[in-house]
Short mmCIF file of C-alpha atoms in Angstrom, two decimals:
data_model
loop_
_atom_site.label_atom_id
_atom_site.label_comp_id
_atom_site.label_asym_id
_atom_site.label_seq_id
_atom_site.Cartn_x
_atom_site.Cartn_y
_atom_site.Cartn_z
CA UNK A 215 -28.30 5.21 -42.16
CA UNK A 216 -26.58 6.07 -38.74
CA UNK A 217 -23.00 5.33 -38.97
CA UNK A 218 -20.48 4.76 -36.44
CA UNK A 219 -17.07 6.66 -36.95
CA UNK A 220 -13.56 4.87 -35.73
CA UNK A 221 -11.48 7.71 -33.50
CA UNK A 222 -7.77 7.07 -32.60
CA UNK A 223 -7.90 6.43 -29.17
CA UNK A 224 -4.04 7.58 -28.81
CA UNK A 225 -5.57 11.44 -29.41
CA UNK A 226 -7.86 12.12 -26.70
CA UNK A 227 -8.51 15.82 -27.56
CA UNK A 228 -9.78 14.48 -31.01
CA UNK A 229 -12.01 11.58 -29.22
CA UNK A 230 -13.35 14.28 -26.61
CA UNK A 231 -14.36 16.58 -29.81
CA UNK A 232 -15.60 13.53 -31.58
CA UNK A 233 -17.75 12.51 -28.60
CA UNK A 234 -18.92 16.11 -27.96
CA UNK A 235 -20.17 15.90 -31.62
CA UNK A 236 -22.01 12.50 -31.07
CA UNK A 237 -23.49 13.28 -27.73
CA UNK A 238 -24.98 16.13 -29.03
CA UNK A 239 -26.29 14.79 -32.44
CA UNK A 240 -23.66 16.46 -34.23
CA UNK A 241 -21.90 13.77 -35.46
CA UNK A 242 -22.09 9.75 -35.54
CA UNK A 243 -21.43 7.54 -32.78
CA UNK A 244 -17.71 6.53 -32.33
CA UNK A 245 -15.93 3.53 -31.37
CA UNK A 246 -12.13 4.20 -29.65
CA UNK A 247 -9.49 2.34 -30.80
CA UNK A 248 -5.62 2.78 -29.96
CA UNK A 249 -3.95 1.36 -33.15
CA UNK A 250 -4.62 2.10 -36.65
CA UNK A 251 -3.19 -1.07 -37.33
CA UNK A 252 -5.67 -2.65 -35.57
CA UNK A 253 -8.55 -4.62 -37.32
CA UNK A 254 -12.15 -4.10 -36.29
CA UNK A 255 -14.87 -6.58 -37.51
CA UNK A 256 -18.29 -5.58 -36.97
CA UNK A 257 -21.22 -7.67 -38.22
CA UNK A 258 -19.03 -9.75 -40.52
CA UNK A 259 -17.54 -6.32 -41.85
CA UNK A 260 -13.97 -6.04 -41.73
CA UNK A 261 -12.79 -2.53 -41.21
CA UNK A 262 -8.30 -2.31 -41.59
CA UNK A 263 -8.56 1.71 -41.97
CA UNK A 264 -6.52 3.65 -39.77
CA UNK A 265 -7.47 6.96 -37.87
CA UNK A 266 -10.95 8.32 -39.08
CA UNK A 267 -11.31 6.08 -42.48
CA UNK A 268 -13.22 3.51 -40.87
CA UNK A 269 -17.05 3.84 -40.78
CA UNK A 270 -20.29 1.19 -40.02
CA UNK A 271 -23.79 1.59 -38.92
CA UNK A 272 -25.63 1.26 -36.10
CA UNK A 273 -28.78 -1.25 -36.08
CA UNK A 274 -31.86 0.47 -37.26
CA UNK A 275 -33.46 -0.37 -33.70
CA UNK A 276 -30.93 1.30 -31.79
CA UNK A 277 -31.86 4.79 -29.59
CA UNK A 278 -31.67 7.93 -31.56
CA UNK A 279 -29.13 9.12 -29.14
CA UNK A 280 -27.02 5.77 -29.23
CA UNK A 281 -23.45 7.78 -29.32
CA UNK A 282 -20.74 5.59 -28.10
CA UNK A 283 -19.59 1.86 -28.29
CA UNK A 284 -17.05 0.92 -25.61
CA UNK A 285 -15.15 -2.23 -26.13
CA UNK A 286 -14.80 -4.50 -23.02
CA UNK A 287 -11.20 -5.84 -21.81
CA UNK A 288 -12.17 -9.40 -22.25
CA UNK A 289 -10.03 -10.21 -19.47
CA UNK A 290 -12.63 -13.61 -18.49
CA UNK A 291 -14.81 -13.80 -21.83
CA UNK A 292 -14.57 -12.75 -25.69
CA UNK A 293 -14.76 -9.05 -26.05
CA UNK A 294 -17.97 -7.46 -26.43
CA UNK A 295 -19.15 -4.18 -27.96
CA UNK A 296 -21.34 -1.94 -25.76
CA UNK A 297 -23.53 0.63 -27.07
CA UNK A 298 -24.03 3.73 -24.72
CA UNK A 299 -26.35 6.44 -25.18
CA UNK A 300 -25.97 9.91 -24.31
CA UNK A 301 -28.85 10.33 -21.77
CA UNK A 302 -26.88 7.29 -19.98
CA UNK A 303 -23.65 9.08 -19.94
CA UNK A 304 -25.45 12.08 -18.78
CA UNK A 305 -27.24 10.63 -16.03
CA UNK A 306 -23.86 8.87 -15.38
CA UNK A 307 -21.82 12.15 -14.84
CA UNK A 308 -24.58 14.09 -13.07
CA UNK A 309 -25.14 11.66 -10.42
CA UNK A 310 -21.48 11.20 -9.97
CA UNK A 311 -20.63 14.84 -9.37
CA UNK A 312 -23.67 15.07 -7.35
CA UNK A 313 -22.23 12.03 -4.98
CA UNK A 314 -18.59 13.42 -5.01
CA UNK A 315 -19.87 16.83 -3.49
CA UNK A 316 -21.86 14.60 -0.92
CA UNK A 317 -18.92 12.63 -0.03
CA UNK A 318 -16.45 15.73 0.40
CA UNK A 319 -19.39 17.96 2.48
CA UNK A 320 -19.75 20.24 0.01
CA UNK A 321 -22.89 22.30 -0.96
CA UNK A 322 -24.73 21.21 -3.80
CA UNK A 323 -24.81 24.00 -6.82
CA UNK A 324 -22.96 25.44 -9.37
CA UNK A 325 -19.35 25.07 -9.44
CA UNK A 326 -16.48 24.32 -11.89
CA UNK A 327 -15.47 20.74 -12.19
CA UNK A 328 -12.54 19.32 -13.78
CA UNK A 329 -10.93 16.09 -14.45
CA UNK A 330 -7.48 14.77 -15.15
CA UNK A 331 -7.25 11.88 -17.65
CA UNK A 332 -4.86 9.36 -16.81
CA UNK A 333 -6.73 6.40 -18.53
CA UNK A 334 -6.90 5.26 -21.85
CA UNK A 335 -9.98 6.67 -23.86
CA UNK A 336 -10.66 2.91 -25.50
CA UNK A 337 -12.25 2.41 -22.35
CA UNK A 338 -15.23 3.70 -20.81
CA UNK A 339 -13.12 4.49 -17.33
CA UNK A 340 -11.19 7.36 -19.71
CA UNK A 341 -14.17 7.51 -21.71
CA UNK A 342 -16.25 8.54 -18.84
CA UNK A 343 -13.69 11.46 -17.85
CA UNK A 344 -14.04 13.12 -21.13
CA UNK A 345 -18.10 12.95 -21.07
CA UNK A 346 -18.12 14.25 -17.70
CA UNK A 347 -15.95 16.77 -18.74
CA UNK A 348 -18.29 17.69 -21.98
CA UNK A 349 -21.15 17.27 -19.42
CA UNK A 350 -19.87 20.30 -17.19
CA UNK A 351 -18.11 22.28 -20.24
CA UNK A 352 -14.60 22.05 -18.90
CA UNK A 353 -11.58 20.66 -20.49
CA UNK A 354 -9.73 17.92 -18.77
CA UNK A 355 -5.80 18.11 -18.42
CA UNK A 356 -4.20 15.26 -20.27
CA UNK A 357 -1.73 13.17 -19.49
CA UNK A 358 0.64 12.15 -21.59
CA UNK A 359 0.21 8.80 -23.06
CA UNK A 360 2.31 5.71 -22.00
CA UNK A 361 3.43 4.19 -18.91
CA UNK A 362 1.85 6.44 -15.42
CA UNK A 363 4.83 8.73 -14.42
CA UNK A 364 3.82 10.01 -10.67
CA UNK A 365 5.96 13.21 -11.79
CA UNK A 366 3.95 13.94 -14.92
CA UNK A 367 1.19 13.53 -12.78
CA UNK A 368 1.68 16.33 -10.45
CA UNK A 369 2.73 18.68 -13.26
CA UNK A 370 -0.56 17.69 -15.12
CA UNK A 371 -2.58 18.31 -11.89
CA UNK A 372 -0.84 21.55 -11.02
CA UNK A 373 -2.31 23.02 -14.30
CA UNK A 374 -5.90 22.30 -12.97
CA UNK A 375 -7.70 25.36 -12.25
CA UNK A 376 -11.65 24.38 -11.61
CA UNK A 377 -13.02 24.76 -7.80
CA UNK A 378 -13.84 20.77 -7.83
CA UNK A 379 -10.77 18.72 -9.13
CA UNK A 380 -11.15 14.75 -9.74
CA UNK A 381 -9.00 12.09 -11.10
CA UNK A 382 -9.63 8.60 -12.02
CA UNK A 383 -7.39 5.79 -11.60
CA UNK A 384 -6.91 1.79 -11.40
CA UNK A 385 -5.19 0.67 -8.46
CA UNK A 386 -1.61 0.33 -9.73
CA UNK A 387 -1.69 3.77 -10.48
CA UNK A 388 -3.06 4.85 -7.11
CA UNK A 389 -0.62 2.52 -5.19
CA UNK A 390 2.60 3.97 -6.67
CA UNK A 391 0.83 7.60 -5.54
CA UNK A 392 0.59 6.51 -2.07
CA UNK A 393 4.17 4.73 -1.46
CA UNK A 394 5.08 8.36 -2.62
CA UNK A 395 2.31 10.28 -0.52
CA UNK A 396 3.49 8.47 2.44
CA UNK A 397 7.44 9.49 1.84
CA UNK A 398 5.68 13.34 2.07
CA UNK A 399 3.72 12.43 5.08
CA UNK A 400 6.81 11.51 6.96
CA UNK A 401 8.73 14.48 6.11
CA UNK A 402 5.33 16.65 6.95
CA UNK A 403 5.56 14.98 10.47
CA UNK A 404 9.00 15.60 11.06
CA UNK A 405 8.46 19.35 9.97
CA UNK A 406 5.35 19.28 12.95
CA UNK A 407 8.16 17.76 15.28
CA UNK A 408 10.88 20.35 14.82
CA UNK A 409 8.25 23.45 14.71
CA UNK A 410 6.70 21.97 18.23
CA UNK A 411 9.96 21.66 19.49
CA UNK A 412 10.75 25.46 18.78
CA UNK A 413 10.69 27.53 21.63
CA UNK A 414 9.46 30.40 19.83
CA UNK A 415 6.62 28.26 18.22
CA UNK A 416 7.48 28.57 15.15
CA UNK A 417 6.04 26.45 12.25
CA UNK A 418 7.86 25.07 9.15
CA UNK A 419 6.18 26.13 5.90
CA UNK A 420 5.24 23.23 3.47
CA UNK A 421 8.27 22.52 1.19
CA UNK A 422 7.80 22.98 -2.33
CA UNK A 423 9.92 22.41 -5.54
CA UNK A 424 10.61 26.18 -5.41
CA UNK A 425 12.03 25.70 -1.66
CA UNK A 426 14.21 22.66 -3.08
CA UNK A 427 15.76 25.35 -5.93
CA UNK A 428 16.31 27.54 -3.13
CA UNK A 429 18.40 24.91 -1.09
CA UNK A 430 16.30 23.01 1.26
CA UNK A 431 17.94 19.40 1.83
CA UNK A 432 15.31 17.55 -0.08
CA UNK A 433 16.32 15.12 -2.25
CA UNK A 434 14.41 14.16 -5.63
CA UNK A 435 12.56 11.27 -4.15
CA UNK A 436 11.38 13.32 -1.18
CA UNK A 437 10.25 16.38 -3.14
CA UNK A 438 8.36 14.08 -5.45
CA UNK A 439 6.67 12.60 -2.36
CA UNK A 440 6.00 15.65 -1.00
CA UNK A 441 4.48 17.06 -4.06
CA UNK A 442 2.10 13.89 -4.43
CA UNK A 443 1.22 14.49 -1.03
CA UNK A 444 0.11 18.20 -1.21
CA UNK A 445 -1.36 17.15 -5.15
CA UNK A 446 -3.64 14.29 -3.76
CA UNK A 447 -5.14 16.39 -1.06
CA UNK A 448 -6.26 18.93 -3.53
CA UNK A 449 -8.69 16.79 -5.42
CA UNK A 450 -12.44 16.28 -4.22
CA UNK A 451 -12.27 12.84 -5.30
CA UNK A 452 -9.54 10.12 -6.45
CA UNK A 453 -11.97 7.31 -8.19
CA UNK A 454 -10.30 4.13 -8.20
CA UNK A 455 -11.86 1.31 -9.95
CA UNK A 456 -10.98 -1.51 -12.83
CA UNK A 457 -10.64 -4.45 -10.43
CA UNK A 458 -10.79 -4.95 -6.65
CA UNK A 459 -8.55 -2.62 -4.48
CA UNK A 460 -7.03 -3.88 -1.40
CA UNK A 461 -8.53 -2.57 1.74
CA UNK A 462 -5.02 -1.83 3.32
CA UNK A 463 -4.18 0.25 0.51
CA UNK A 464 -7.33 2.39 0.52
CA UNK A 465 -6.84 2.78 4.38
CA UNK A 466 -3.30 3.94 3.55
CA UNK A 467 -4.63 6.67 1.14
CA UNK A 468 -7.19 7.93 3.65
CA UNK A 469 -4.77 8.43 6.13
CA UNK A 470 -3.09 10.68 3.95
CA UNK A 471 -5.83 12.85 3.84
CA UNK A 472 -6.91 11.93 0.36
CA UNK A 473 -10.88 11.46 -0.77
CA UNK A 474 -10.18 7.95 -1.98
CA UNK A 475 -13.57 6.48 -3.66
CA UNK A 476 -14.04 2.98 -4.67
CA UNK A 477 -15.83 2.53 -8.14
CA UNK A 478 -18.02 -0.33 -9.02
CA UNK A 479 -19.69 -1.06 -12.20
CA UNK A 480 -18.82 -2.02 -16.04
CA UNK A 481 -18.93 -0.61 -19.20
CA UNK A 482 -22.84 -1.89 -19.60
CA UNK A 483 -23.50 0.22 -16.74
CA UNK A 484 -21.68 3.49 -18.15
CA UNK A 485 -18.74 2.95 -15.58
CA UNK A 486 -18.98 2.99 -12.05
CA UNK A 487 -22.44 3.04 -10.37
CA UNK A 488 -21.65 2.21 -7.04
CA UNK A 489 -19.21 4.43 -4.99
CA UNK A 490 -17.90 3.04 -1.74
CA UNK A 491 -20.49 0.43 -1.34
CA UNK A 492 -23.34 2.82 -1.96
CA UNK A 493 -25.37 2.94 -5.51
CA UNK A 494 -25.60 6.49 -7.23
CA UNK A 495 -28.65 8.03 -6.72
CA UNK A 496 -31.44 6.27 -9.26
CA UNK A 497 -29.42 3.20 -8.91
CA UNK A 498 -31.14 -0.16 -8.01
CA UNK A 499 -29.48 -3.49 -7.38
CA UNK A 500 -31.20 -6.85 -6.32
CA UNK A 501 -29.49 -10.42 -6.11
CA UNK A 502 -30.94 -13.45 -8.09
CA UNK A 503 -29.33 -16.65 -7.09
CA UNK A 504 -26.25 -14.62 -5.31
CA UNK A 505 -25.70 -12.52 -8.87
CA UNK A 506 -25.98 -8.91 -8.65
CA UNK A 507 -28.66 -7.55 -10.92
CA UNK A 508 -28.75 -3.53 -11.85
CA UNK A 509 -31.49 -1.26 -12.68
CA UNK A 510 -30.53 2.40 -13.88
CA UNK A 511 -30.62 5.28 -16.03
CA UNK A 512 -27.41 4.28 -17.12
CA UNK A 513 -27.81 1.35 -18.63
CA UNK A 514 -26.30 0.33 -21.64
CA UNK A 515 -28.70 -0.30 -24.92
CA UNK A 516 -26.96 -3.57 -25.33
CA UNK A 517 -24.04 -5.18 -27.53
CA UNK A 518 -23.28 -4.11 -30.99
CA UNK A 519 -24.89 -7.05 -33.69
CA UNK A 520 -25.40 -9.54 -30.89
CA UNK A 521 -29.06 -9.82 -30.14
CA UNK A 522 -28.52 -12.99 -28.11
CA UNK A 523 -26.32 -11.82 -25.38
CA UNK A 524 -28.15 -8.76 -25.09
CA UNK A 525 -31.21 -10.64 -24.34
CA UNK A 526 -29.52 -12.79 -22.05
CA UNK A 527 -27.87 -9.87 -20.21
CA UNK A 528 -30.62 -7.01 -20.11
CA UNK A 529 -34.11 -7.76 -19.16
CA UNK A 530 -37.24 -6.07 -18.81
CA UNK A 531 -40.01 -6.16 -16.41
CA UNK A 532 -42.38 -3.27 -17.46
CA UNK A 533 -40.81 -0.08 -18.17
CA UNK A 534 -37.83 -1.27 -15.90
CA UNK A 535 -34.64 -2.96 -17.71
CA UNK A 536 -32.00 -4.82 -15.37
CA UNK A 537 -28.73 -5.71 -16.08
CA UNK A 538 -27.51 -9.12 -15.33
CA UNK A 539 -23.82 -8.18 -13.90
CA UNK A 540 -22.46 -11.91 -13.74
CA UNK A 541 -20.87 -10.72 -10.37
CA UNK A 542 -21.39 -12.68 -7.01
CA UNK A 543 -22.37 -10.17 -4.15
CA UNK A 544 -24.54 -9.31 -1.42
CA UNK A 545 -26.66 -6.75 -0.15
CA UNK A 546 -27.44 -4.98 3.34
CA UNK A 547 -28.98 -1.87 4.42
CA UNK A 548 -26.80 1.53 4.62
CA UNK A 549 -25.68 2.83 7.90
CA UNK A 550 -27.94 5.73 9.34
CA UNK A 551 -31.57 6.20 9.40
CA UNK A 552 -33.62 5.64 5.92
CA UNK A 553 -35.59 8.76 4.54
CA UNK A 554 -39.01 8.44 4.51
CA UNK A 555 -38.98 9.16 0.84
CA UNK A 556 -36.39 7.10 0.00
CA UNK A 557 -37.45 3.00 -0.53
CA UNK A 558 -35.80 0.36 0.91
CA UNK A 559 -34.23 -0.64 -2.34
CA UNK A 560 -32.30 2.75 -2.77
CA UNK A 561 -30.78 2.37 0.79
CA UNK A 562 -28.51 -0.41 0.42
CA UNK A 563 -24.98 -1.50 0.83
CA UNK A 564 -23.16 -3.60 -1.85
CA UNK A 565 -20.41 -6.23 -1.14
CA UNK A 566 -18.93 -7.80 -4.46
CA UNK A 567 -17.51 -11.17 -3.84
CA UNK A 568 -16.04 -11.59 -7.91
CA UNK A 569 -16.95 -13.48 -11.01
CA UNK A 570 -20.10 -16.18 -11.02
CA UNK A 571 -18.36 -17.79 -13.23
CA UNK A 572 -14.64 -17.68 -10.87
CA UNK A 573 -15.95 -20.96 -9.06
CA UNK A 574 -14.12 -24.02 -9.75
CA UNK A 575 -14.00 -27.16 -8.12
CA UNK A 576 -11.34 -28.59 -6.26
CA UNK A 577 -11.47 -32.45 -4.73
CA UNK A 578 -15.41 -32.24 -5.14
CA UNK A 579 -15.58 -28.91 -3.15
CA UNK A 580 -16.55 -25.72 -4.80
CA UNK A 581 -13.80 -22.88 -4.43
CA UNK A 582 -14.56 -19.32 -5.18
CA UNK A 583 -11.24 -17.70 -6.37
CA UNK A 584 -12.89 -14.22 -5.58
CA UNK A 585 -12.90 -14.92 -2.05
CA UNK A 586 -9.67 -16.61 -1.56
CA UNK A 587 -7.57 -13.58 -3.53
CA UNK A 588 -9.42 -11.06 -0.95
CA UNK A 589 -7.76 -12.84 1.86
CA UNK A 590 -4.34 -13.32 0.22
CA UNK A 591 -4.41 -9.49 -0.94
CA UNK A 592 -5.07 -8.64 2.98
CA UNK A 593 -1.77 -9.94 3.66
CA UNK A 594 1.75 -7.87 3.76
CA UNK A 595 3.25 -7.88 0.33
CA UNK A 596 0.41 -9.46 -1.65
CA UNK A 597 -1.98 -6.31 -2.14
CA UNK A 598 -1.60 -6.77 -5.79
CA UNK A 599 -1.27 -10.74 -5.99
CA UNK A 600 -3.92 -13.00 -8.40
CA UNK A 601 -5.00 -16.25 -7.71
CA UNK A 602 -6.01 -18.46 -10.71
CA UNK A 603 -6.83 -22.34 -10.48
CA UNK A 604 -3.66 -24.64 -11.52
CA UNK A 605 -3.55 -28.15 -11.95
CA UNK A 606 -3.33 -30.70 -9.34
CA UNK A 607 -2.91 -34.91 -9.63
CA UNK A 608 -4.77 -35.41 -6.58
CA UNK A 609 -7.33 -32.69 -6.36
CA UNK A 610 -7.83 -31.99 -10.08
CA UNK A 611 -7.18 -27.89 -9.70
CA UNK A 612 -6.19 -26.06 -6.79
CA UNK A 613 -5.50 -22.12 -5.69
CA UNK A 614 -2.32 -20.88 -7.01
CA UNK A 615 -1.11 -17.52 -6.09
CA UNK A 616 1.05 -15.38 -8.85
CA UNK A 617 2.67 -12.29 -6.97
CA UNK A 618 5.26 -9.47 -8.17
CA UNK A 619 8.64 -9.97 -6.96
CA UNK A 620 12.24 -11.02 -7.86
CA UNK A 621 12.11 -14.86 -9.12
CA UNK A 622 16.26 -15.02 -8.93
CA UNK A 623 15.94 -13.74 -5.44
CA UNK A 624 12.55 -15.06 -4.04
CA UNK A 625 11.83 -14.23 -0.16
CA UNK A 626 10.51 -17.24 2.16
CA UNK A 627 7.62 -18.22 0.02
CA UNK A 628 7.35 -21.31 2.10
CA UNK A 629 6.85 -19.63 5.57
CA UNK A 630 4.12 -16.75 3.48
CA UNK A 631 2.74 -19.44 1.91
CA UNK A 632 1.97 -21.67 5.50
CA UNK A 633 0.47 -18.49 6.82
CA UNK A 634 -1.86 -17.88 3.77
CA UNK A 635 -2.93 -21.39 3.91
CA UNK A 636 -3.77 -20.71 7.47
CA UNK A 637 -5.69 -17.61 6.80
CA UNK A 638 -7.54 -19.07 4.03
CA UNK A 639 -8.42 -22.40 5.72
CA UNK A 640 -9.90 -20.19 9.03
CA UNK A 641 -12.23 -18.18 6.39
CA UNK A 642 -13.33 -20.39 3.33
CA UNK A 643 -12.38 -23.80 4.06
CA UNK A 644 -9.83 -26.22 3.30
CA UNK A 645 -10.30 -26.66 0.03
CA UNK A 646 -9.75 -23.10 -0.84
CA UNK A 647 -5.86 -23.08 0.30
CA UNK A 648 -3.59 -22.07 -1.72
CA UNK A 649 -1.40 -25.31 -2.89
CA UNK A 650 2.08 -22.74 -3.89
CA UNK A 651 2.98 -19.27 -4.35
CA UNK A 652 4.75 -18.35 -8.07
CA UNK A 653 6.84 -15.00 -7.70
CA UNK A 654 7.50 -13.07 -11.33
CA UNK A 655 9.12 -10.01 -12.22
CA UNK A 656 5.70 -8.67 -13.65
CA UNK A 657 2.24 -9.68 -14.28
CA UNK A 658 0.54 -9.32 -17.43
CA UNK A 659 -2.25 -6.45 -17.72
CA UNK A 660 -4.85 -5.60 -20.25
CA UNK A 661 -5.05 -2.18 -21.32
CA UNK A 662 -7.63 -1.07 -18.72
CA UNK A 663 -5.22 -2.17 -15.90
CA UNK A 664 -6.85 -5.12 -14.98
CA UNK A 665 -4.74 -8.44 -14.55
CA UNK A 666 -4.85 -10.15 -17.67
CA UNK A 667 -6.02 -13.38 -16.27
CA UNK A 668 -6.37 -15.69 -19.16
CA UNK A 669 -2.46 -15.34 -19.58
CA UNK A 670 -1.63 -15.87 -15.91
CA UNK A 671 -3.91 -18.94 -15.79
CA UNK A 672 -2.11 -20.23 -18.80
CA UNK A 673 1.42 -19.48 -17.51
CA UNK A 674 0.43 -20.99 -14.12
CA UNK A 675 -0.96 -24.53 -16.04
CA UNK A 676 2.39 -24.49 -18.57
CA UNK A 677 4.54 -23.94 -15.35
CA UNK A 678 3.38 -26.70 -13.07
CA UNK A 679 3.20 -29.13 -16.09
CA UNK A 680 6.86 -27.94 -16.38
CA UNK A 681 7.79 -29.23 -13.31
CA UNK A 682 7.27 -32.75 -14.46
CA UNK A 683 8.94 -32.05 -17.90
CA UNK A 684 12.79 -32.07 -18.58
CA UNK A 685 12.39 -28.53 -19.68
CA UNK A 686 12.35 -26.25 -17.21
CA UNK A 687 9.96 -23.06 -17.54
CA UNK A 688 11.33 -19.76 -16.62
CA UNK A 689 8.93 -18.11 -14.22
CA UNK A 690 8.80 -15.22 -16.67
CA UNK A 691 9.36 -16.58 -20.14
CA UNK A 692 5.49 -16.66 -20.48
CA UNK A 693 4.91 -13.46 -18.71
CA UNK A 694 6.60 -11.01 -20.70
#
């Protein structure tokens, strides 16, 4: 009987050791969870032991190399426990590093590779940092647990020693670094101008923390921006996934000279399997009634103790397995000339529009929230906005924009709403126009860094209903 071991996600090094043992057949498969107080229920068996004390078993028909169970965040559906194999994790790691070499213009071949861990290990993105480190035989640099701190990020990155360096982040983390990097870029350009104005052709050296200590007139914020800019350029890839990243932010990151790489995938595909819209080698995609389906050596075995869901989402055609993503997308040919030995299904560019189930009816017309949100996020100041359906007396439901700001001192939301409605109407139609913008001090997030859309949608419904109630609802009451 093969067991699964519960490990404490708050100790990444212990998780890495347990995953290493599991991938090489020296130990049981693992499931990481953050709190010893959590209750884990598997197949009707409730486990409430802490740390490493909890064990349960894999199904008899699970693959011999099943080594990892990842619980999905459940942002729009009930949580699922995905069973991944060592072969899937290895395939993902090797294809990822090969693609990074291509994107960075580096020759394939043996090189030391090292990752910086900045994400929770109970989610597939964080766990993949550990798996890729195991495959490469290197130790990841680990950020302290807790809120993301750019100074701690810089300090950790400076401890990296490998030739090729990588980090995986969520959009909110990348955006904080980009804002600081732009401070550093401004300083860099000012130094270049000063250097060109110098008749002797003197060029100012990069400003570092050592220079600051010796008396250079930089404040702490400028010094941090300078460090973030320089360190960001040292990464061969800054992988950003977890949710759609607004295009303007990607452009701003790349203008800093950073190699920002977008990732699309899920726990069921061992994490990212499409980078910058291009599938990894060995990954095939197709459309089935606008739904993206993926075939890849990185696919999960299925869901733990959920045969019905496994049969629904994973299908087989001969020896080829396909995963139904539940995402709406489009496929087109990649740019350039397709090599003769590459079949058309491996020469594709992917565009993801959102979940198949993000469609709701407004006044009898279908509205896709993903399409509306993409337009909204392209507007200045709305890069992190979330669009959810809200109740409407006449139309049933309408799109509502929720964005962070200062609810006590809101900006000119009415004017911004007019502009957003015009943009949405021009691109996706009248029924998709947002009906309102609600400003909150903070959006609730899942542990993976994704917006908690369930809580946001519940809040919006209560907020709108409260307008017709004698008891007003504080815009932050239900979100904090």
